[in-house]
XYZ file of C-alpha atoms in Angstrom:
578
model
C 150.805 124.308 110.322
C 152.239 123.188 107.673
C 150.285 119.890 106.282
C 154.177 118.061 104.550
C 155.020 117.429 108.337
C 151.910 115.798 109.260
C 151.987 113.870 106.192
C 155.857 112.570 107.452
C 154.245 111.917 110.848
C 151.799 109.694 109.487
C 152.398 106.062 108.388
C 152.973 105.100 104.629
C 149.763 102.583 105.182
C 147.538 104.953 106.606
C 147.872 107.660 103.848
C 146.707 105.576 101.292
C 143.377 105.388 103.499
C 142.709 109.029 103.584
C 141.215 108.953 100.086
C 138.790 106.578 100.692
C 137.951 108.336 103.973
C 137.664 111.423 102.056
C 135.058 109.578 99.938
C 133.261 108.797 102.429
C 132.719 112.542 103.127
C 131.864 113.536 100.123
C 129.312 110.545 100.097
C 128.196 111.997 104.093
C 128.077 115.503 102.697
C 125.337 114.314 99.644
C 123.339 113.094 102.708
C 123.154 116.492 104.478
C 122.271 118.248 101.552
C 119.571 115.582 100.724
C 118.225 115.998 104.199
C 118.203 120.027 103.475
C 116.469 119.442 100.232
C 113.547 117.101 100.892
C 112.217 120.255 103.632
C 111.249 122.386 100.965
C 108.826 119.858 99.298
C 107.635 118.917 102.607
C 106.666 122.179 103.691
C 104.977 122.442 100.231
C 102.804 119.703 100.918
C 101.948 120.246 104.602
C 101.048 123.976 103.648
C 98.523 122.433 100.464
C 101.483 123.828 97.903
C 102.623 121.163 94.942
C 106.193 121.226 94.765
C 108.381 119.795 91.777
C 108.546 116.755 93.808
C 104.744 116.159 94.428
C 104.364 116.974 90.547
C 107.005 113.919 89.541
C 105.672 111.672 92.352
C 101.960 112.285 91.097
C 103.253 111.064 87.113
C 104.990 108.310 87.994
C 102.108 107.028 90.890
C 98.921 108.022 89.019
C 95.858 107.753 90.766
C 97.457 108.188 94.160
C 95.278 110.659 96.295
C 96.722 113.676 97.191
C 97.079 112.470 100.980
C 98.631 109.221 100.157
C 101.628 111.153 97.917
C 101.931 113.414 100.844
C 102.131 110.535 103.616
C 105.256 109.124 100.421
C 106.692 112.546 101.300
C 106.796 112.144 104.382
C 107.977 108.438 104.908
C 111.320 109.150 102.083
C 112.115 112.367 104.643
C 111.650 110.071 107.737
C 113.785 107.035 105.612
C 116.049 109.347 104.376
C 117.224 110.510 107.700
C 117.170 107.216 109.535
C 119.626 105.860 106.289
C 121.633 109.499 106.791
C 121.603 108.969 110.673
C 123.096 104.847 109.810
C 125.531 106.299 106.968
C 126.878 109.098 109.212
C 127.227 106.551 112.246
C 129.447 103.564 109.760
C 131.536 106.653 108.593
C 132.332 108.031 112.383
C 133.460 104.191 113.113
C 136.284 103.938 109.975
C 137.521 108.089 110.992
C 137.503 106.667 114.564
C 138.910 103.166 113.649
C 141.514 105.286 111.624
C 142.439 107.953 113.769
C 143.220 105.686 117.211
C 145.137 103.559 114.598
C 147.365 106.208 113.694
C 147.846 106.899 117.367
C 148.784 103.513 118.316
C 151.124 102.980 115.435
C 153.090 106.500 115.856
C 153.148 105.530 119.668
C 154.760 102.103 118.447
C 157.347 103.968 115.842
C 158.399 106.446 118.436
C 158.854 103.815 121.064
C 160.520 101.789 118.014
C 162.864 104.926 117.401
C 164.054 105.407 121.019
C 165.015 101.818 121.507
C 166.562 101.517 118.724
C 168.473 105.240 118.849
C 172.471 104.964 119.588
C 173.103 105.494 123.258
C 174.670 108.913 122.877
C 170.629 110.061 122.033
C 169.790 108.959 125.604
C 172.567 110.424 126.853
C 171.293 113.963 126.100
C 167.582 112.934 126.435
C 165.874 113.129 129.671
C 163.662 110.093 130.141
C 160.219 112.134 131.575
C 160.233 113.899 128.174
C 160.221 110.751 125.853
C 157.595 109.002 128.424
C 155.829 112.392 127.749
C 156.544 111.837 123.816
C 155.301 107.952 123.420
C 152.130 108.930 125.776
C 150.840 112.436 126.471
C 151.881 113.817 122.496
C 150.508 110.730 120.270
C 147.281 111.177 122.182
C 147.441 115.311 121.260
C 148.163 114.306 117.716
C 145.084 112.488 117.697
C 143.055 115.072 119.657
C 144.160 118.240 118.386
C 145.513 117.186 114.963
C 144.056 114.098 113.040
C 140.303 114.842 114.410
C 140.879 118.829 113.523
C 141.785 117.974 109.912
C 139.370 115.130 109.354
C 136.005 117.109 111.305
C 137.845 120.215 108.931
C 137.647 118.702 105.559
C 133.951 116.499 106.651
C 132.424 119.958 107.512
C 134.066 121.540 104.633
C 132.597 119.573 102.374
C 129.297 119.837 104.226
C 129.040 123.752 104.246
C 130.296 123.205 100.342
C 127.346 120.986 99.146
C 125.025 123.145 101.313
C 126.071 125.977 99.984
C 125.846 125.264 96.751
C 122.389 124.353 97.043
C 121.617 127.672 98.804
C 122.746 129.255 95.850
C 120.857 127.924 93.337
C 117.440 128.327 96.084
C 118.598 132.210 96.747
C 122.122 133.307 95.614
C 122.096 136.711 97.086
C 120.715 135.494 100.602
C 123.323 132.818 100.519
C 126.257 135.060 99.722
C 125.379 137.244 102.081
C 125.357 134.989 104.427
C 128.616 133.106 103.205
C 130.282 136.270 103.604
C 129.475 137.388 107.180
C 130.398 134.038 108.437
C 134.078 133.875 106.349
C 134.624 137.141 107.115
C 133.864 136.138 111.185
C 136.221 133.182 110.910
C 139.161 134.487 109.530
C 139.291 137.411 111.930
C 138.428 134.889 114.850
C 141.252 132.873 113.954
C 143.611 135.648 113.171
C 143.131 136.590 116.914
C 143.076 134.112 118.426
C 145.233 131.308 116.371
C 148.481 132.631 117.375
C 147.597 132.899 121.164
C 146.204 129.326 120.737
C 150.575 128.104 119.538
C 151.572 130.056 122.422
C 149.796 128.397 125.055
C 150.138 125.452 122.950
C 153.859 125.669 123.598
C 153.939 126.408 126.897
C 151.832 123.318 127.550
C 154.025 120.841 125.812
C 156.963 122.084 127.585
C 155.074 121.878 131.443
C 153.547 118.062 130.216
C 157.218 117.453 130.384
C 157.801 118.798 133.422
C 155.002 117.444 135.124
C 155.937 114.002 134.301
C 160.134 114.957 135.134
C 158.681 115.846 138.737
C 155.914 112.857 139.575
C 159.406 110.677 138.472
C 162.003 112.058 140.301
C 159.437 112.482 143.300
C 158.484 108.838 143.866
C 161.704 107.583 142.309
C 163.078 108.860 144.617
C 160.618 108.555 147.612
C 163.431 107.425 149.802
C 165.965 110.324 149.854
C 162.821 112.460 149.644
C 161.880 111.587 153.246
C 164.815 111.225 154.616
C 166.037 114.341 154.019
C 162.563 115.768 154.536
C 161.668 117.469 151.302
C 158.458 116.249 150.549
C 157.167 120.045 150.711
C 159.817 121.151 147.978
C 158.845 118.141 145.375
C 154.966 119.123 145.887
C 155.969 122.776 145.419
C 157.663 121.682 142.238
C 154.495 119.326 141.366
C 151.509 121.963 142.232
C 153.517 124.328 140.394
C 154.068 122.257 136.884
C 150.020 121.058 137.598
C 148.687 124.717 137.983
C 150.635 125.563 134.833
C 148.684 122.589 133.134
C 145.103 123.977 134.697
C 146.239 127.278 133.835
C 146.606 126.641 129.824
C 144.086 124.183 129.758
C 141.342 126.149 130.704
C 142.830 128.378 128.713
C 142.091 125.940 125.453
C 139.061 125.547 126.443
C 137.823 128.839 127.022
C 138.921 129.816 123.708
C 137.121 126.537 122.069
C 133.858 127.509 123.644
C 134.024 131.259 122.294
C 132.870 130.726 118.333
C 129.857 128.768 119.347
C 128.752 131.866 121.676
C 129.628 134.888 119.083
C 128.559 132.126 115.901
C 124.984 132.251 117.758
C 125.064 135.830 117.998
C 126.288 136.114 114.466
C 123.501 133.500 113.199
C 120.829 135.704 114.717
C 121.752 138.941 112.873
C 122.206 136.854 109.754
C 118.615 135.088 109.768
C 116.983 138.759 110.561
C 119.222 139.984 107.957
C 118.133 137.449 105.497
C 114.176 138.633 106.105
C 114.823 141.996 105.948
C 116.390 141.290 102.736
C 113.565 138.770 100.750
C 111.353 141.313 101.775
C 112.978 144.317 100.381
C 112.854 142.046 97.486
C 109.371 142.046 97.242
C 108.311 138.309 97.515
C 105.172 137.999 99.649
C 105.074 135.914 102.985
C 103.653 132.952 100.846
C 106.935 132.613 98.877
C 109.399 134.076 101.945
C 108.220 131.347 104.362
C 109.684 128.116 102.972
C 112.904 129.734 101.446
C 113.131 130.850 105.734
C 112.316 127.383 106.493
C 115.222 125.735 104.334
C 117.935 128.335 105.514
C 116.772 127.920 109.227
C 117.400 123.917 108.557
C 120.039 124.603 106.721
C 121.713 127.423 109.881
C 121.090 124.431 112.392
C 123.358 122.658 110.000
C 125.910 124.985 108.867
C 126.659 127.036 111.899
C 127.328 124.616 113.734
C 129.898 123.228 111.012
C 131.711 126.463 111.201
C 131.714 126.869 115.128
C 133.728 123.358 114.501
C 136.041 124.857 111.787
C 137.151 127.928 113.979
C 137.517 125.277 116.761
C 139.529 122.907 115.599
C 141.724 125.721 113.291
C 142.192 126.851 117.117
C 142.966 123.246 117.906
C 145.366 123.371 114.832
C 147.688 126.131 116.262
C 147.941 124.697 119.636
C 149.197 121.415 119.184
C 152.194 123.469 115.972
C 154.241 122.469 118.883
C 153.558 118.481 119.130
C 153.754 118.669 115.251
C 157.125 120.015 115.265
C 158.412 117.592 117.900
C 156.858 114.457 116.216
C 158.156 115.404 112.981
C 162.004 115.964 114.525
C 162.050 113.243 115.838
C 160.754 111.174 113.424
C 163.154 112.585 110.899
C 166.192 112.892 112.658
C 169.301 110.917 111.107
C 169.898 109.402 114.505
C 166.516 107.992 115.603
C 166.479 106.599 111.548
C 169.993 106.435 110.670
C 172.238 104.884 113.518
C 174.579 102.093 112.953
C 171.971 99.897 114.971
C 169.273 100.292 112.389
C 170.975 98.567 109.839
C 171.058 95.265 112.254
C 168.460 92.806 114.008
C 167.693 93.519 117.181
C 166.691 90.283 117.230
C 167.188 88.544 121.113
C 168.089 85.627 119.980
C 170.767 86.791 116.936
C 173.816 84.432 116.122
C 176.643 85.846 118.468
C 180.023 85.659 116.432
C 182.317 83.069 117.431
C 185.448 84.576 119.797
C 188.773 82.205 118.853
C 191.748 84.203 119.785
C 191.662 88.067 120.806
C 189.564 91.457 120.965
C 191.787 94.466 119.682
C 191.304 97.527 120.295
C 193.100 99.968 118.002
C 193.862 103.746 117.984
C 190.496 103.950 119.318
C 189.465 107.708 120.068
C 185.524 109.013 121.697
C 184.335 112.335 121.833
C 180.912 113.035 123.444
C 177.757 114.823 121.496
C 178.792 118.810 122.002
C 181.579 117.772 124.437
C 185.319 120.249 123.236
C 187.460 117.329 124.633
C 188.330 113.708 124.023
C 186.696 110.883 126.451
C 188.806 108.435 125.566
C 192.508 109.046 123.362
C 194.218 106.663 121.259
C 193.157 103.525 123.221
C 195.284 100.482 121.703
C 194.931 97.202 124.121
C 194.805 93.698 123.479
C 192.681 91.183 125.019
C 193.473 87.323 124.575
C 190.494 84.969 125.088
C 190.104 83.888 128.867
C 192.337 86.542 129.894
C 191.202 88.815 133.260
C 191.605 92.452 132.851
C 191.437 94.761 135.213
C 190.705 98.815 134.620
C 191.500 101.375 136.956
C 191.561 104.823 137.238
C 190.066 108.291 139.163
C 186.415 109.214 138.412
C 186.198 110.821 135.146
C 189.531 109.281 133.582
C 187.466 107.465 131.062
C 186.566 104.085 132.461
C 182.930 103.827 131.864
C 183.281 105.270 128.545
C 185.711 103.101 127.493
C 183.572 100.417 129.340
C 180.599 101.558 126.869
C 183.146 101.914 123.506
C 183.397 98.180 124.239
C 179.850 97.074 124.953
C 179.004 98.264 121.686
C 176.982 101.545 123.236
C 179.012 103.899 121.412
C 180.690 104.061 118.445
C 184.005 105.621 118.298
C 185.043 108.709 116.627
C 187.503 107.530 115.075
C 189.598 103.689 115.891
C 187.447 101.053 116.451
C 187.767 97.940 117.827
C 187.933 94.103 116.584
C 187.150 90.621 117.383
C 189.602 88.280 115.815
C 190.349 90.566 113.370
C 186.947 91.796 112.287
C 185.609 95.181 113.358
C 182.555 94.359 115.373
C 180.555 97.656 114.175
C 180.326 95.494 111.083
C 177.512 93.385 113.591
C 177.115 95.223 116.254
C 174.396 92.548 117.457
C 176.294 89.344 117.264
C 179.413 91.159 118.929
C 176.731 91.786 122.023
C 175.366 88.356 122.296
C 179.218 87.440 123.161
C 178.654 89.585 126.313
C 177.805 89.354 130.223
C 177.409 92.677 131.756
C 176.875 93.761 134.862
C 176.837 97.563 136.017
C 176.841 99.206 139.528
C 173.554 100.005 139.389
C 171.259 97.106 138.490
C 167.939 97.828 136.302
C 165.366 95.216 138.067
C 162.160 94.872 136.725
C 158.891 94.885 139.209
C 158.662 91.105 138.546
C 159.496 87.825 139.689
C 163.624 87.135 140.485
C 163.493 84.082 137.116
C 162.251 86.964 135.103
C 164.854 89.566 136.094
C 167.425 86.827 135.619
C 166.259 85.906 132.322
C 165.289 89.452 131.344
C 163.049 89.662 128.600
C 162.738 85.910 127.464
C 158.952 84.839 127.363
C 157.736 82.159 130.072
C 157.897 79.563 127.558
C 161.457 79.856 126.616
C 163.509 80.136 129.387
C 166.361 77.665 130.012
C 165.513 76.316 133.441
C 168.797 74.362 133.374
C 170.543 77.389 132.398
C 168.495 79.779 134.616
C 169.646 77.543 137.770
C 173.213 77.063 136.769
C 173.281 80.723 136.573
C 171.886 81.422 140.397
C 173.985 78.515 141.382
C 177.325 80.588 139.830
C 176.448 83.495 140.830
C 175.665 82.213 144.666
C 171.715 83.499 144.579
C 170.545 79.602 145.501
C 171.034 80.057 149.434
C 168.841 83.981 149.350
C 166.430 81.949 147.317
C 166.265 78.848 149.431
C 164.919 80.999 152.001
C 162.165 82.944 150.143
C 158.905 81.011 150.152
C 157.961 81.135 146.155
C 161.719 80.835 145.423
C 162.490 82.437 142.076
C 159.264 83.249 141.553
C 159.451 85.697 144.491
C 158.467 89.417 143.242
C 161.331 91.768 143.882
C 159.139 95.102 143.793
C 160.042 98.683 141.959
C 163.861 98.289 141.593
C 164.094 95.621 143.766
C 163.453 97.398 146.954
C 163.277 94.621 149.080
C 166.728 93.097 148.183
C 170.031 94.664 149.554
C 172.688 95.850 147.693
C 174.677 92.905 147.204
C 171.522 90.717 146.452
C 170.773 92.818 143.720
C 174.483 92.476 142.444
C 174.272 88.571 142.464
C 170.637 88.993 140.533
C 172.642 91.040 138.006
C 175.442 88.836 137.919
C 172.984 86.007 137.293
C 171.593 87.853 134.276
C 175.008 87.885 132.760
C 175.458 84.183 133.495
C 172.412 82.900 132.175
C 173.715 84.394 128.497
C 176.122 81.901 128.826
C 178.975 84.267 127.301
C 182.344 83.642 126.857
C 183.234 87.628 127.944
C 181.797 89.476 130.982
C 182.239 92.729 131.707
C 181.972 94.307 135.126
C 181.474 97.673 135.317
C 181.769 99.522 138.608
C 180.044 96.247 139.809
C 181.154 96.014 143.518
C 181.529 100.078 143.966
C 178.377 100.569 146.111
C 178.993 97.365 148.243
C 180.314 97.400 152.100
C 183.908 95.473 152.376
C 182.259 91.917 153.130
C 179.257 91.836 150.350
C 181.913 92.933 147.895
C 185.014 90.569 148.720
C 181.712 87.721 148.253
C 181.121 89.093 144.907
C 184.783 89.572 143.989
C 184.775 85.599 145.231
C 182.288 85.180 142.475
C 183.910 86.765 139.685
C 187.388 85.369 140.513
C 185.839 81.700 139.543
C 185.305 82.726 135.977
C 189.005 83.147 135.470
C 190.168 81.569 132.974
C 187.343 80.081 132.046
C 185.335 83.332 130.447
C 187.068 86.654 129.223
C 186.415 89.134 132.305
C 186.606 92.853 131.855
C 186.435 94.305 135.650
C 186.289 98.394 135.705
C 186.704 99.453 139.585
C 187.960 101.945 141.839
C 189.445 99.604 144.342
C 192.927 97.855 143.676
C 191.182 95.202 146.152
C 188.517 94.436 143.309
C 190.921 93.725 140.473
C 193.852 92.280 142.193
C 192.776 88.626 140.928
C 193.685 90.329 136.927
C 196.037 89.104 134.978
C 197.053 92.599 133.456
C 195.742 95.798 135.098
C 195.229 98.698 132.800
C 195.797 102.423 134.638
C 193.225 105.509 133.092
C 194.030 108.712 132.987
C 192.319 111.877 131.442
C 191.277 109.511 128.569
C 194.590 108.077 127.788
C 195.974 104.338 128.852
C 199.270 105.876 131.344
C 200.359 102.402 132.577
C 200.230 98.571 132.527
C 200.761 96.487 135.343
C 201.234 92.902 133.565
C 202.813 91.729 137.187
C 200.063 89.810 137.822
């Protein structure tokens, strides 16, 4: 894994913390060894020995007894621990304080990055997979990333400091036992590391999956019981879910197997290491607290490096979320679009619309797509004219519907408000426009919050808000609901009908209070009567607002001034007979 891509991952403020985090290891790792050291002087004194320690305690203390320096001993190993225990505790609070930070600000960028990204990125994006993204991967960075790298370089340093104290107690024992347990890791995790990506892989790509399926099930709970295919969607669940248990275990399994063979390992080592200060010829006297320090010092450091091979296993399997995170925080179009270099401020300045919107030689061309979407579009529309689009499905309608919301930018034309290209503020061109689409997003909230649509409580317009429902005809539906516009519409607004959600939408647009609306498909879904009632609606906003109506049926535009005919892309007729 390579460590440039988790430094991109990470933010610009939280790198500057890692050296004082490091710090605080090295500070954590002086502890340890302290701890280690103070056992040989103890078992000194408890065995009647004087070490160094006794010797400098009984200079600068004279006249102490013998049992009184040994009780001091005692208390600084007790202290020392306690402080150690304290130290060790603050330090696990900043890594943890640091590490959920990180997670909750890459969440926030990512979500940041797929709001912001041009429409053409959600076009080839499905939705499960970004959920998955903002969600399931920040929370793997965290658990298989940030805390492998941080626990790496803390025991690191640990094993270091110990280590180097071994050596100067017993350099041969220590080297020895250095090199079983190096030589045990790296083969560990040459075995193992790779198989660890795999399932890594395969895990990241069934998260996805398992999310896609959940969605589409209860999304689309209707259809699904209807049609009787409940079995099929828990097929495709328990299938995507086993996959999870499968490669899951799997990690864990593997996470669980250098603690088991370390043990095994530790055991040889530590008979190893007597064998080997007796060959030396030391008697027991000598042998015994050397033993005692390395056997403190094993309880220590093999349990460090059952944590290394761990989380260098831990490493591999998230190489996957890694390379994701870093893609997409990299990309030119999740950090380079043409909305980036704008507010996305609610409330932004809309510009001010005077005389006409031109649009000029305007050509589209989908992501990967060998054909045009739209071809030399040039149309002029005056201000509080009605225009009506028509055309078969796939003649370019919606797209063209989308050039002009500002969704997409063309690929080459573009298109201008009194003159002035509206890509130049993409934002303020917006906050000129209504829009309502065939199928209406509603939020599981109350109806003024859906009309409103993401304006806090304490700003919304209630003049505006019931000018709006009056407009758009929603103040007899909500005369008859019992908490009026504070009535909770459900998931999608299950419990409205078709053309109730239509007026809601229509509403939406109103409350903007723009001078153009553009209706998209709006009355497609509708049976003959909702839809002439919301054609009804949309023919009183002639003349007074700019109306854009894209429709199959002649029925739903005939109120136009102009009618424009789509075909393959291309503008084939006119009708200005209106």
């Amino acid at each position: 894994m390579q460590l440039s891509k988790i430094f991109t991952i990470l933010p610009k403020n939280r790198l500057k913390q890692i050296p004082i985090i490091f710090i605080l290891m090295v500070i954590g790792a002086l502890f340890e060894v302290l701890g280690i050291g103070l056992v040989l002087p103890l078992i000194d004194v408890i065995s009647g020995d004087k070490s160094s320690l006794t010797k400098f305690l009984e200079q600068i203390l004279p006249g102490r007894s013998t049992q009184n320096i040994t009780l001091l001993i005692v208390a600084m190993f007790a202290a020392l621990y306690v402080f150690k225990g304290a130290y060790l505790s603050f330090q696990a609070w900043v890594v943890g304080r640091f590490i959920y930070a990180v997670k909750a600000e890459v969440s926030n960028i990512l979500m940041k990055s797929y709001i912001r990204a041009p429409y053409e990125f959600h076009l080839e994006q499905n939705s499960s997979h970004l959920l998955r993204n903002v969600s399931t991967e920040s929370t793997q960075l965290v658990n298989h990333v940030l805390i492998p790298i941080l626990s790496i370089a803390i025991e690191f340093v640990v094993i270091l400091a110990v280590s180097i104290f071994l050596l100067v107690l017993e350099p041969i024992g220590t080297i020895s036992v250095l090199l079983l347990l190096l030589t045990f890791s790296f083969f560990f995790h040459r075995i193992f590391g790779a198989y660890m990506e795999k399932i890594g892989r395969i895990r990241h790509q069934a998260d996805g999956m398992f999310i896609q399926t959940t969605q589409e099930a209860l999304g689309g709970i209707k259809d699904v019981k209807v049609l009787g295919k409940e079995q099929h969607f828990l097929d495709k669940f328990g299938m995507n879910n086993q996959t999870l248990s499968d490669v899951s275990s799997k990690a864990y399994i593997l996470s669980q197997l250098p603690r088991l063979y370390l043990e095994t390992i530790g055991i040889i080592v530590f008979l190893s290491l007597i064998i080997l200060l007796i060959l030396k010829g030391g008697d027991f006297g000598q042998v015994i607290p050397i033993l005692g320090v390395f056997t403190l010092a094993a309880f220590r450091l093999l349990p460090s490096a059952n944590r290394i091979i761990t989380y260098m296993n831990s490493l591999s399997y998230a190489e996957k979320v890694v390379e994701m995170l870093n893609d997409h925080l990299t990309r030119a179009d999740l950090t380079n679009s043409f909305e980036h270099s704008v507010d996305i401020n609610i409330d932004k300045e809309p510009s001010v619309f005077n005389q006409s919107i031109e649009i000029k030689n305007l050509c589209y061309q989908y992501p990967k797509a060998t054909i045009l979407a739209l071809s030399n579009i040039n149309l002029i529309i005056k201000k509080g004219e009605s225009i009506g689009i028509v055309g078969k499905s796939g003649a370019g309608k919606s797209t063209l519907s989308d050039a002009i919301l500002g969704l997409i930018k063309p690929s080459t034309g573009s298109i201008y408000l009194d003159g002035v290209d509206i890509y130049n503020d993409i934002k303020s061109w917006q906050a000129l426009i209504g829009y309502v689409q065939q199928d209406i997003f509603l939020l599981d909230d109350s109806i003024r919050r859906n009309i409103a649509f993401g304006v806090p409580d304490d700003k919304i317009d209630l003049k505006g808000l019931n000018e709006a429902i009056s407009e758009s005809q929603l103040d007899e539906l909500i005369s008859t609901l019992p908490e009026g516009i504070d009535t909770q519409l459900g998931e999608r607004g299950v419990r409205l009908s078709g053309g109730q959600k239509q007026r809601i939408g229509i509403a939406r647009a109103l409350y903007r209070n723009t001078p153009i609306l553009v209706f998209d498909e709006a009355t497609s879904a509708l049976d003959n009567e909702t839809e002439s009632e919301i054609v009804s609606a949309i023919k009183s906003f002639k003349g007074i607002r700019t109306t854009i109506v894209i429709a199959h049926r002649l029925s739903t535009i005939e109120h136009c001034d102009r009618v424009i005919e789509l075909k393959e892309g291309c503008i084939t007729n006119i009708d200005e007979s209106k």
